[in-house]
mmCIF file of C-alpha atoms (C1' of nucleotides) in Angstrom:
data_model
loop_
_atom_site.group_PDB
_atom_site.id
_atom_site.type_symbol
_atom_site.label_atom_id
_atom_site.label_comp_id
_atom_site.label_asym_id
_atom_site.label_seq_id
_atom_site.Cartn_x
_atom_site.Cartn_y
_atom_site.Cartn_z
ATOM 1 C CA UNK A 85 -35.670 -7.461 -8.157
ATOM 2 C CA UNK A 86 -32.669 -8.087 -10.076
ATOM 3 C CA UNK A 87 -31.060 -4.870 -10.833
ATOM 4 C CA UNK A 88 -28.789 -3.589 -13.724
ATOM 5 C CA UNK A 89 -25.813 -4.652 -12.623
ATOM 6 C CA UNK A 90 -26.596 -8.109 -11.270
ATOM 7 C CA UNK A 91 -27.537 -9.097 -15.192
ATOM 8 C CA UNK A 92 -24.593 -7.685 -16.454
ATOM 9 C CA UNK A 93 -22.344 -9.564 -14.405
ATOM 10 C CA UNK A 94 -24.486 -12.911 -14.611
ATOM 11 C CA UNK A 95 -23.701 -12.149 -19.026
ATOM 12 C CA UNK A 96 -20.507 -12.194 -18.076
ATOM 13 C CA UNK A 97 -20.182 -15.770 -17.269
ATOM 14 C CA UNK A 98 -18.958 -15.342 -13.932
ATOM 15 C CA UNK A 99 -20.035 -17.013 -10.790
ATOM 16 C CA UNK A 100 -23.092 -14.709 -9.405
ATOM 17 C CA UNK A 101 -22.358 -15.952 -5.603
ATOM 18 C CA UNK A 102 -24.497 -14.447 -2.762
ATOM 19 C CA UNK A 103 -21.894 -11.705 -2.099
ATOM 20 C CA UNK A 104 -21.415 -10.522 -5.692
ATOM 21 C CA UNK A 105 -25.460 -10.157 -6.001
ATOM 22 C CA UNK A 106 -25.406 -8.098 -2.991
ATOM 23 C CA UNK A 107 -22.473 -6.167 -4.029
ATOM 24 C CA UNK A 108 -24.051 -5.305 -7.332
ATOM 25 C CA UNK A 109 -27.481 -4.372 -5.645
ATOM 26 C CA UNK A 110 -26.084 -2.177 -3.241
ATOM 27 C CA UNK A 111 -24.105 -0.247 -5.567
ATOM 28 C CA UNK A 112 -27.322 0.423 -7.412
ATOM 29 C CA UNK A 113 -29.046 1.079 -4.229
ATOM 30 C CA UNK A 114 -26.535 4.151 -3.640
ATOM 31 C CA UNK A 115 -27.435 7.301 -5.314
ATOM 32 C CA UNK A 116 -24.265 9.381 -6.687
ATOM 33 C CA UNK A 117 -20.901 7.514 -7.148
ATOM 34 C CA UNK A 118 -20.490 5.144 -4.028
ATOM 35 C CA UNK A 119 -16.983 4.589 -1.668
ATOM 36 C CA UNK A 120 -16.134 1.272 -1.072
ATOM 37 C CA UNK A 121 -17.327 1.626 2.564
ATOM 38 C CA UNK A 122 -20.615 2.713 1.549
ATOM 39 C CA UNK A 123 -20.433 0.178 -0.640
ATOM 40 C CA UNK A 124 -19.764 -2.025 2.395
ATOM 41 C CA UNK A 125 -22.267 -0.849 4.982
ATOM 42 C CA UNK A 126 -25.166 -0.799 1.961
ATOM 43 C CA UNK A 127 -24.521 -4.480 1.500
ATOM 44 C CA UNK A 128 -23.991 -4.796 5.554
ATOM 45 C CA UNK A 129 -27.890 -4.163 5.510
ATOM 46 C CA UNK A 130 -28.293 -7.468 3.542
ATOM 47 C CA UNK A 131 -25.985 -9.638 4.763
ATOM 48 C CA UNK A 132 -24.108 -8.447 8.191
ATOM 49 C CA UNK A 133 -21.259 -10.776 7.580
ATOM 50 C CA UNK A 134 -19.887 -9.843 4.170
ATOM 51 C CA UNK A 135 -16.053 -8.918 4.226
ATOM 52 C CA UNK A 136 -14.370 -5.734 3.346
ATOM 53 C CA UNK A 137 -12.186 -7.778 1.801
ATOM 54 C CA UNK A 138 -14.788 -9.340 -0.429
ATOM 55 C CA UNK A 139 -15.712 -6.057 -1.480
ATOM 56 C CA UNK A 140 -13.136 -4.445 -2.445
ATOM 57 C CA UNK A 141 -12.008 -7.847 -4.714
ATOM 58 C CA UNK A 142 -15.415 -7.847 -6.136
ATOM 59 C CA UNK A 143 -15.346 -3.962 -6.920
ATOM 60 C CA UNK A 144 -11.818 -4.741 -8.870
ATOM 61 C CA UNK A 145 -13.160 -7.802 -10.593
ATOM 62 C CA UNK A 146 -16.049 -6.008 -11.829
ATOM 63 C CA UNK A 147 -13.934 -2.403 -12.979
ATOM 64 C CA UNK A 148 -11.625 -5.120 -15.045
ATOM 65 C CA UNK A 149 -14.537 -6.514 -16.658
ATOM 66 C CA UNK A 150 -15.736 -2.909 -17.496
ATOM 67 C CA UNK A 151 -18.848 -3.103 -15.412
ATOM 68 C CA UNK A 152 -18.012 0.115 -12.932
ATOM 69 C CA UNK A 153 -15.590 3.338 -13.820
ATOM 70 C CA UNK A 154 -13.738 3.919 -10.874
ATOM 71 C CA UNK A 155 -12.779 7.239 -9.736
ATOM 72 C CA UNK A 156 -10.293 9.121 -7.768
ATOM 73 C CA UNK A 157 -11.848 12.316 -6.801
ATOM 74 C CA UNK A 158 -9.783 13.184 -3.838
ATOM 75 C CA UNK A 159 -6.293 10.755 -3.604
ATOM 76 C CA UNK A 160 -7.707 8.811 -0.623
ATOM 77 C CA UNK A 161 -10.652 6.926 -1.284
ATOM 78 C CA UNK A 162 -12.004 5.732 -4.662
ATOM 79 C CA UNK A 163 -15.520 6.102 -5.512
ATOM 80 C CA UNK A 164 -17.749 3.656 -8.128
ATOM 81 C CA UNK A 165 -20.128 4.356 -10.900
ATOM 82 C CA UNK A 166 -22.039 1.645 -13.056
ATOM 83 C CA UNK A 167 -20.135 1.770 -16.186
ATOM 84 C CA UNK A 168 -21.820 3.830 -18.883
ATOM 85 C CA UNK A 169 -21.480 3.002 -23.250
ATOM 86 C CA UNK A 170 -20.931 6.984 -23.684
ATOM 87 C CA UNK A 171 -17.970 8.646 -21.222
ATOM 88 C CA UNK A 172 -18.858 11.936 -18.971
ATOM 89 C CA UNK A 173 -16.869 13.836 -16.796
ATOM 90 C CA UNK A 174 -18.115 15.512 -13.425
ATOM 91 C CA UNK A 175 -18.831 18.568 -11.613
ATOM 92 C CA UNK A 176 -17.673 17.872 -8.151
ATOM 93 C CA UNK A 177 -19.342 20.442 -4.834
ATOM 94 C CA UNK A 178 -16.514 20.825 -2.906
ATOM 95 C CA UNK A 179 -18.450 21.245 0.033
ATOM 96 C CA UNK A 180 -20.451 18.184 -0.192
ATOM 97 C CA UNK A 181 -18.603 15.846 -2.297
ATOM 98 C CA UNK A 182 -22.010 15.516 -4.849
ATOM 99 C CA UNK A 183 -21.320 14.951 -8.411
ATOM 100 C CA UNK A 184 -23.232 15.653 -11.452
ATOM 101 C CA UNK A 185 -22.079 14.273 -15.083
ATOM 102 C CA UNK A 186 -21.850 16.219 -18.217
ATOM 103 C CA UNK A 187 -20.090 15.510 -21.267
ATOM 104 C CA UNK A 188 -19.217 18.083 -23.779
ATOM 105 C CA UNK A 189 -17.901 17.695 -27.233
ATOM 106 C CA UNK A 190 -16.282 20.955 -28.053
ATOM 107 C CA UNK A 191 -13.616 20.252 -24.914
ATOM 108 C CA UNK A 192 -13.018 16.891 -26.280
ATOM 109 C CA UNK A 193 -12.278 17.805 -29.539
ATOM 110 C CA UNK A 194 -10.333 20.538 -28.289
ATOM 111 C CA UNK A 195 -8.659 17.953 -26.212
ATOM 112 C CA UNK A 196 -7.436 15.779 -28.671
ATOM 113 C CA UNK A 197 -6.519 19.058 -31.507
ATOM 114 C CA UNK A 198 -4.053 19.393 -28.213
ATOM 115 C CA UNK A 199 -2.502 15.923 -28.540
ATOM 116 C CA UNK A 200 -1.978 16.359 -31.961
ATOM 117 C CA UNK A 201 -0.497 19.863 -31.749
ATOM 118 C CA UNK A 202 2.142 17.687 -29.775
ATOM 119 C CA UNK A 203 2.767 14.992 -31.871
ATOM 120 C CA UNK A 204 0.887 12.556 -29.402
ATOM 121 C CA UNK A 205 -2.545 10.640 -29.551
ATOM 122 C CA UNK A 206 -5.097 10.802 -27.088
ATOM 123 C CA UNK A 207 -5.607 7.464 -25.391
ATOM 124 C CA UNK A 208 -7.704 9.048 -22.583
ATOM 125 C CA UNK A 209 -8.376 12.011 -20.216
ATOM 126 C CA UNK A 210 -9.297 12.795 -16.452
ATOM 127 C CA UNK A 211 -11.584 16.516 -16.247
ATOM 128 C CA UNK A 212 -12.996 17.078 -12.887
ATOM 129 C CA UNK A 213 -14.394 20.588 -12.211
ATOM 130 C CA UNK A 214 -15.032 21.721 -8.705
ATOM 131 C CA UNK A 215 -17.778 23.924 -8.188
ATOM 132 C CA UNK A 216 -19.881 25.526 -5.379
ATOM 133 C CA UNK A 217 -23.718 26.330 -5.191
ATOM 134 C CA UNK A 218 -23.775 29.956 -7.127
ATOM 135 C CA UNK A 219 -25.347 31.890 -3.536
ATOM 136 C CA UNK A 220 -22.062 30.972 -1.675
ATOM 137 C CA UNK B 246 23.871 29.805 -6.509
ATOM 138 C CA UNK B 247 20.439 30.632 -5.434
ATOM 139 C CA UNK B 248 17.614 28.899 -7.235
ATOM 140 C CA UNK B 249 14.422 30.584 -8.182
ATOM 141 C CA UNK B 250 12.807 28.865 -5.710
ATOM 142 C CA UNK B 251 15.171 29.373 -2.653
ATOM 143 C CA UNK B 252 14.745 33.456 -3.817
ATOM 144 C CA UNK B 253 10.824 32.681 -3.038
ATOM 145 C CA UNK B 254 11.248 31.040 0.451
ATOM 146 C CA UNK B 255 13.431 33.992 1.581
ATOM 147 C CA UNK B 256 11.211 36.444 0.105
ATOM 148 C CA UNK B 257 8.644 34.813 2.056
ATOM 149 C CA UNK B 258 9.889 35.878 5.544
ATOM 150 C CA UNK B 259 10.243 32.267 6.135
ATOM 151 C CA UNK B 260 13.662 30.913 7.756
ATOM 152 C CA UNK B 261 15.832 29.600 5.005
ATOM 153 C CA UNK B 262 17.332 26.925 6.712
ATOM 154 C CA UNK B 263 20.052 24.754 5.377
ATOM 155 C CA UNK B 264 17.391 21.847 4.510
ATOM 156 C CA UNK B 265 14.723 24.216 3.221
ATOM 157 C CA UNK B 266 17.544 25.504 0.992
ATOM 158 C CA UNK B 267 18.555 22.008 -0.357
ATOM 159 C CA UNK B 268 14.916 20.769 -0.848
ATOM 160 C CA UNK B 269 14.496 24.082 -3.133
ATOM 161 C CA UNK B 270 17.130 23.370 -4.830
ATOM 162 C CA UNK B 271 16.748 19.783 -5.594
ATOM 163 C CA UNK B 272 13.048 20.611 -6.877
ATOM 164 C CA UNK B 273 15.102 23.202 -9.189
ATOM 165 C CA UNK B 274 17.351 20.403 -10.537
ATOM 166 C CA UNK B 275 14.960 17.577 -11.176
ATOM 167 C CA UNK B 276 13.451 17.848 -14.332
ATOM 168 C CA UNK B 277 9.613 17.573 -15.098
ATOM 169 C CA UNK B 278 7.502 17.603 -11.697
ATOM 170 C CA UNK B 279 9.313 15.552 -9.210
ATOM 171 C CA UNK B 280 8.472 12.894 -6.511
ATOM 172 C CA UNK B 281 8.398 13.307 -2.852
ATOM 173 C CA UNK B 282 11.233 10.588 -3.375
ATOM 174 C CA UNK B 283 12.789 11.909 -6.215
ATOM 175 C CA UNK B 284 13.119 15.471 -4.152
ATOM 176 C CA UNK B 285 14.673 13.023 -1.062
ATOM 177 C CA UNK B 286 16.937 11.638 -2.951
ATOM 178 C CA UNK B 287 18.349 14.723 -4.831
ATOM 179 C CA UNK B 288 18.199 16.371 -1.248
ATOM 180 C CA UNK B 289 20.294 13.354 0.419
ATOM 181 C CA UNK B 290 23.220 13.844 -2.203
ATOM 182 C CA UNK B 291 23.861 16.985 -0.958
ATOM 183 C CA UNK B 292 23.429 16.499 2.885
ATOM 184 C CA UNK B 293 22.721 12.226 3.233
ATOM 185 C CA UNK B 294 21.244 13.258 6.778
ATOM 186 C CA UNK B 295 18.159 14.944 5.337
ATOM 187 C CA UNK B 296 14.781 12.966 6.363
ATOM 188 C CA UNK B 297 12.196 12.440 4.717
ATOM 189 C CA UNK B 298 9.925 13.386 6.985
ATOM 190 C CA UNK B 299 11.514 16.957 6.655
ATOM 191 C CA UNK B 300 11.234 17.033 2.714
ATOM 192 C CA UNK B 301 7.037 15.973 2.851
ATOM 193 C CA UNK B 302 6.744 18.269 5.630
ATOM 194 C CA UNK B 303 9.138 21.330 3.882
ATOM 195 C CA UNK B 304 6.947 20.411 0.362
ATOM 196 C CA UNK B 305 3.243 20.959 2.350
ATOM 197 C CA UNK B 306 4.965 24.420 3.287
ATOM 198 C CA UNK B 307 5.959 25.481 0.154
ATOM 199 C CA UNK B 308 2.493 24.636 -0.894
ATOM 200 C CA UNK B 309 0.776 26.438 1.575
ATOM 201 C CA UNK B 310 2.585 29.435 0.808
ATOM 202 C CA UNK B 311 1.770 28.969 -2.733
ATOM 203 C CA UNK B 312 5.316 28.409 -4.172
ATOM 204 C CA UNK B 313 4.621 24.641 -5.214
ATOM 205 C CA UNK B 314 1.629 23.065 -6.561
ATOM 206 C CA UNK B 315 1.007 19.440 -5.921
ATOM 207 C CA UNK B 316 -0.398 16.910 -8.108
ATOM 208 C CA UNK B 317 -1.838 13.791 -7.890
ATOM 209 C CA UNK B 318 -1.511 12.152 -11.598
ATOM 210 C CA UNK B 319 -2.389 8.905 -10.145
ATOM 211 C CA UNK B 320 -3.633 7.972 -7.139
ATOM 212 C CA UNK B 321 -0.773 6.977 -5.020
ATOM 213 C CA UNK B 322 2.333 9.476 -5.157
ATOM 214 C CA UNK B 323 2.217 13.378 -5.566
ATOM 215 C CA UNK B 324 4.012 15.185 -7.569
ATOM 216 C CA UNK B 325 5.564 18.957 -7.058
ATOM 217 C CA UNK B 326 6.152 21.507 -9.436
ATOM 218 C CA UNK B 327 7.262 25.363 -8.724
ATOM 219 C CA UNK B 328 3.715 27.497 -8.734
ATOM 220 C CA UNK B 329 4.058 29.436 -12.069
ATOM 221 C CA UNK B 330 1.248 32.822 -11.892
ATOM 222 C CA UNK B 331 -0.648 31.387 -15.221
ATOM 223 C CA UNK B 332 -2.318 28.462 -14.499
ATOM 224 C CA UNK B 333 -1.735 25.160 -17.176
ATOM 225 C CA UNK B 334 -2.742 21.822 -17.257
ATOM 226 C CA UNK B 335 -1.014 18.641 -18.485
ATOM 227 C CA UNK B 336 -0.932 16.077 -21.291
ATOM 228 C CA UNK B 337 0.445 12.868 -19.187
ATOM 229 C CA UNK B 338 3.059 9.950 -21.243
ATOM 230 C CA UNK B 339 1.291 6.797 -20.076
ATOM 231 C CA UNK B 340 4.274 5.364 -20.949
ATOM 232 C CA UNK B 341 7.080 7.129 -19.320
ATOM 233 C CA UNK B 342 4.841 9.765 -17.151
ATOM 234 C CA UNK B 343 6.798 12.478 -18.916
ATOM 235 C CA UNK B 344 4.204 15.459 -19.312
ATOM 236 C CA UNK B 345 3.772 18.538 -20.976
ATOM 237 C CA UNK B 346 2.106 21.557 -19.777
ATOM 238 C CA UNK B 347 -0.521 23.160 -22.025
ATOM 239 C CA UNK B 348 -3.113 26.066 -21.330
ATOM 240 C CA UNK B 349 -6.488 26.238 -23.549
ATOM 241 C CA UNK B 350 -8.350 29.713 -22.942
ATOM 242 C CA UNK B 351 -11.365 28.282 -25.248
ATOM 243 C CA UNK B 352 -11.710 24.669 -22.762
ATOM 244 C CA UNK B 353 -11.520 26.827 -19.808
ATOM 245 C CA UNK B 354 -14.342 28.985 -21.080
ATOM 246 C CA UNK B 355 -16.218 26.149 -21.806
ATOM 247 C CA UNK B 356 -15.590 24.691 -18.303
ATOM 248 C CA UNK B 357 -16.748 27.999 -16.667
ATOM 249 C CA UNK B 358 -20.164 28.093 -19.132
ATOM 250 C CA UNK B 359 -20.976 24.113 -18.143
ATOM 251 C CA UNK B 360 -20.784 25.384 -14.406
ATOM 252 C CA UNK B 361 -23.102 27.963 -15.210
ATOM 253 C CA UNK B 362 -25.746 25.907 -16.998
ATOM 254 C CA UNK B 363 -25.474 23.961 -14.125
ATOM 255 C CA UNK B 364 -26.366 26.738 -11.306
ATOM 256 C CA UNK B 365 -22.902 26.735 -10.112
ATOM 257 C CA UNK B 366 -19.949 28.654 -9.811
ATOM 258 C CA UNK B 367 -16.320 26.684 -10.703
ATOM 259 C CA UNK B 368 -13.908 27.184 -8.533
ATOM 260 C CA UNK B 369 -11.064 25.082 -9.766
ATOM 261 C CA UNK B 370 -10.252 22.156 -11.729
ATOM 262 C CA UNK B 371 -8.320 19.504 -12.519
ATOM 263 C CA UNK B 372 -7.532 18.537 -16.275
ATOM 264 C CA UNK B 373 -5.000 15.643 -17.664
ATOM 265 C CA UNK B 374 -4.565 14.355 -21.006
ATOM 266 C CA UNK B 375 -3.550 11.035 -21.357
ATOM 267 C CA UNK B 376 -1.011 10.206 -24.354
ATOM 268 C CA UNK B 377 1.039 8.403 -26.665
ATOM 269 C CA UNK B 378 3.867 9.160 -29.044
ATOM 270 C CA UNK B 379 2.279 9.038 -32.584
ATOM 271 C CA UNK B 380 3.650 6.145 -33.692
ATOM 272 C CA UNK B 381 2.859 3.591 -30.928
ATOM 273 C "C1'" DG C 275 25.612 34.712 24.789
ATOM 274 C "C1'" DT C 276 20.850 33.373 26.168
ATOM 275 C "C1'" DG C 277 16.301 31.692 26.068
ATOM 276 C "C1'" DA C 278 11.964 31.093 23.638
ATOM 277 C "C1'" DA C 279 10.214 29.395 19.593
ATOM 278 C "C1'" DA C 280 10.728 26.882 15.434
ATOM 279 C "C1'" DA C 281 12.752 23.149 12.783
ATOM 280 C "C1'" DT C 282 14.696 18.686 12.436
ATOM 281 C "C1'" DG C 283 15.351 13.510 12.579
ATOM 282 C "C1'" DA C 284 13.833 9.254 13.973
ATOM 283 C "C1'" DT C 285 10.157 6.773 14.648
ATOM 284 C "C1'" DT C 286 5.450 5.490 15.098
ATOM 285 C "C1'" DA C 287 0.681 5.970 13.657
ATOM 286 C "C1'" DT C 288 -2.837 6.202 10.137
ATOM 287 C "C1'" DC C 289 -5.616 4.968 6.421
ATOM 288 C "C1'" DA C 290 -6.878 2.941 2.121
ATOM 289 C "C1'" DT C 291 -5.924 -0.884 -0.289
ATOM 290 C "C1'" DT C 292 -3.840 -5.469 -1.356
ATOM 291 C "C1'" DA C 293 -2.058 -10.041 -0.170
ATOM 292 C "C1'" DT C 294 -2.267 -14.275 2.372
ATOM 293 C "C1'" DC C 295 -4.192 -18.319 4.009
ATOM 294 C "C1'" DG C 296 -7.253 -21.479 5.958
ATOM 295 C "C1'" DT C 297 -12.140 -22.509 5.291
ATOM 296 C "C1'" DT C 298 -16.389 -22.738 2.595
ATOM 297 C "C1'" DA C 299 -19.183 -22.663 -1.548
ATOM 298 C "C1'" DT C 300 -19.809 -23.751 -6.365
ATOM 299 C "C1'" DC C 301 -20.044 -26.382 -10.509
ATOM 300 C "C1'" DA C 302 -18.944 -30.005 -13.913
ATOM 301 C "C1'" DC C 303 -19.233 -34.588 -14.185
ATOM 302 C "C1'" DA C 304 -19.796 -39.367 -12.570
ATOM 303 C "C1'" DT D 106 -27.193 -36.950 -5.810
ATOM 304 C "C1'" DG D 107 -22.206 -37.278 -4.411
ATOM 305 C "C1'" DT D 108 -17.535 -35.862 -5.202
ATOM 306 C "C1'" DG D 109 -13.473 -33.486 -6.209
ATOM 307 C "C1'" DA D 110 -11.205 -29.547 -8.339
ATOM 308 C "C1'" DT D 111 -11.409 -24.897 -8.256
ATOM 309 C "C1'" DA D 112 -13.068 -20.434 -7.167
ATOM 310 C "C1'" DA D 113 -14.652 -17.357 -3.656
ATOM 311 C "C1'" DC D 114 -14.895 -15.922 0.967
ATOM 312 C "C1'" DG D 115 -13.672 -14.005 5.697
ATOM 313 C "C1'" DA D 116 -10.364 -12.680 8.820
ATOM 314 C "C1'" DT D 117 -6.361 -10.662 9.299
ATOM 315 C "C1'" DA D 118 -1.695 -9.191 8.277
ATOM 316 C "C1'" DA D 119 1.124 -6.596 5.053
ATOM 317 C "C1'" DT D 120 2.016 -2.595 2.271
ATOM 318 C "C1'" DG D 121 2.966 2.037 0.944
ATOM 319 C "C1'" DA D 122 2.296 6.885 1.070
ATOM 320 C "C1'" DT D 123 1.777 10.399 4.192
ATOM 321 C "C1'" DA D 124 0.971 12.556 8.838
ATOM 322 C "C1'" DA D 125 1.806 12.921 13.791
ATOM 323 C "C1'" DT D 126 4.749 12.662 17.822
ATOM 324 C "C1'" DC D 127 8.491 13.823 20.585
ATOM 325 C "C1'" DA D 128 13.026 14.465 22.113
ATOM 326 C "C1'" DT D 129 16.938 17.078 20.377
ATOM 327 C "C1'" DT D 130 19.033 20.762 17.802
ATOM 328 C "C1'" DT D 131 19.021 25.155 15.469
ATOM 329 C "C1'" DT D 132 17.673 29.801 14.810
ATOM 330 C "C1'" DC D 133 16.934 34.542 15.908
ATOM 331 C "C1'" DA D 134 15.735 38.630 18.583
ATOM 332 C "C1'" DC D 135 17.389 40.691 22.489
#
DNA sequence: GTGAAAATGATTATCATTATCGTTATCACA
DNA sequence: TGTGATAACGATAATGATAATCATTTTCAC
């Protein structure tokens, strides 16, 4: 089945080859904000010669066209979401690396009453909050 | 004379070698949150023999011992600043990656009450503003 | 002063990501 | 349906920040 993501890019105009169906499926496939070499070994499954190389041009070609959010959790090694119309933020388990979103108006309003306070205008914003499991 | 920073080192029991003593002092003289290169370079005009595999391994010291903190504003190149006790967070330039350092009691008591709702307890987290001056 | 332990400098290794380049696939048009 | 221009691919090398290694030098307690 054709998921999400394989539609979005076909609306885009751009070639849907092999690779960037199975891209887009795997990344779908993957439950909670992917790595590239997830991303890789998913689409491994499907076809056992796709590139790293290939992947990691696809996964730029399809942040620039807006169709993944990537994100730099910890400084070495980017992880992928399917790109969403409304913006979240995460909680991060430090332990285990799992996300949830949430997105929270107050703190964005706050955010930006900030900005102004300092004579500058919010273009954008990066809140990660790192949490455990409450028994621990 | 003795920087802020150098007075921490010593105070620290650790030895306060002639490099460790530069590198404070350079971190003292730079304004606004300084480059492991930025920190080399200051270092190297007051001894040019200092490496720089002395000044990344003399900055994850002082972090350890908790008189730097380290940020990563973007993915590829950390950033130091003295450890102040009051935590603050930072609205970033875009432009010119000047930033400014800001502390919200009513966002982090937000943050804390997401966690919560969530089942989980926050342990840190990481907060940047993104801006522009007003008129751009 | 001496010797053990720590620190340094030079260099190499690592790891994620990007660039290169020769080959292959795709698509518009004949 | 064939063809040629162009885009995409795969393999691999290059890059850039940081960490590890190791031989040499410095430090400090005695």
């Amino acid at each position: 089945m054709e998921s999400r993501l394989e539609k979005r890019v076909s609306n885009t105009g751009l070639r849907l080859t092999a690779q960037r169906r199975i891209i887009a499926r795997a990344i779908c496939l993957i439950e909670d904000h992917p790595s590239v070499d997830e991303i890789h070994r998913k689409a491994l499954e499907t076809n056992p010669n796709i590139s790293i190389a290939t992947v990691y041009r696809t996964l730029r070609l399809f942040e620039e066209l807006g169709l993944l959010d990537k994100h730099e959790f910890n400084q070495s090694r980017a992880r992928y979401e399917e790109a969403t119309e409304n913006h979240h933020d995460h909680l991060i388990d430090i332990e285990t690396g799992k996300t949830i979103e949430f997105h929270d108006k107050e703190i964005e309003a706050l955010q930006k009453e900030i900005a102004n306070e300092n004579g500058l205008r919010l273009i954008g914003h990066r809140m990660e909050l790192y949490v455990r499991p409450l028994g621990s």
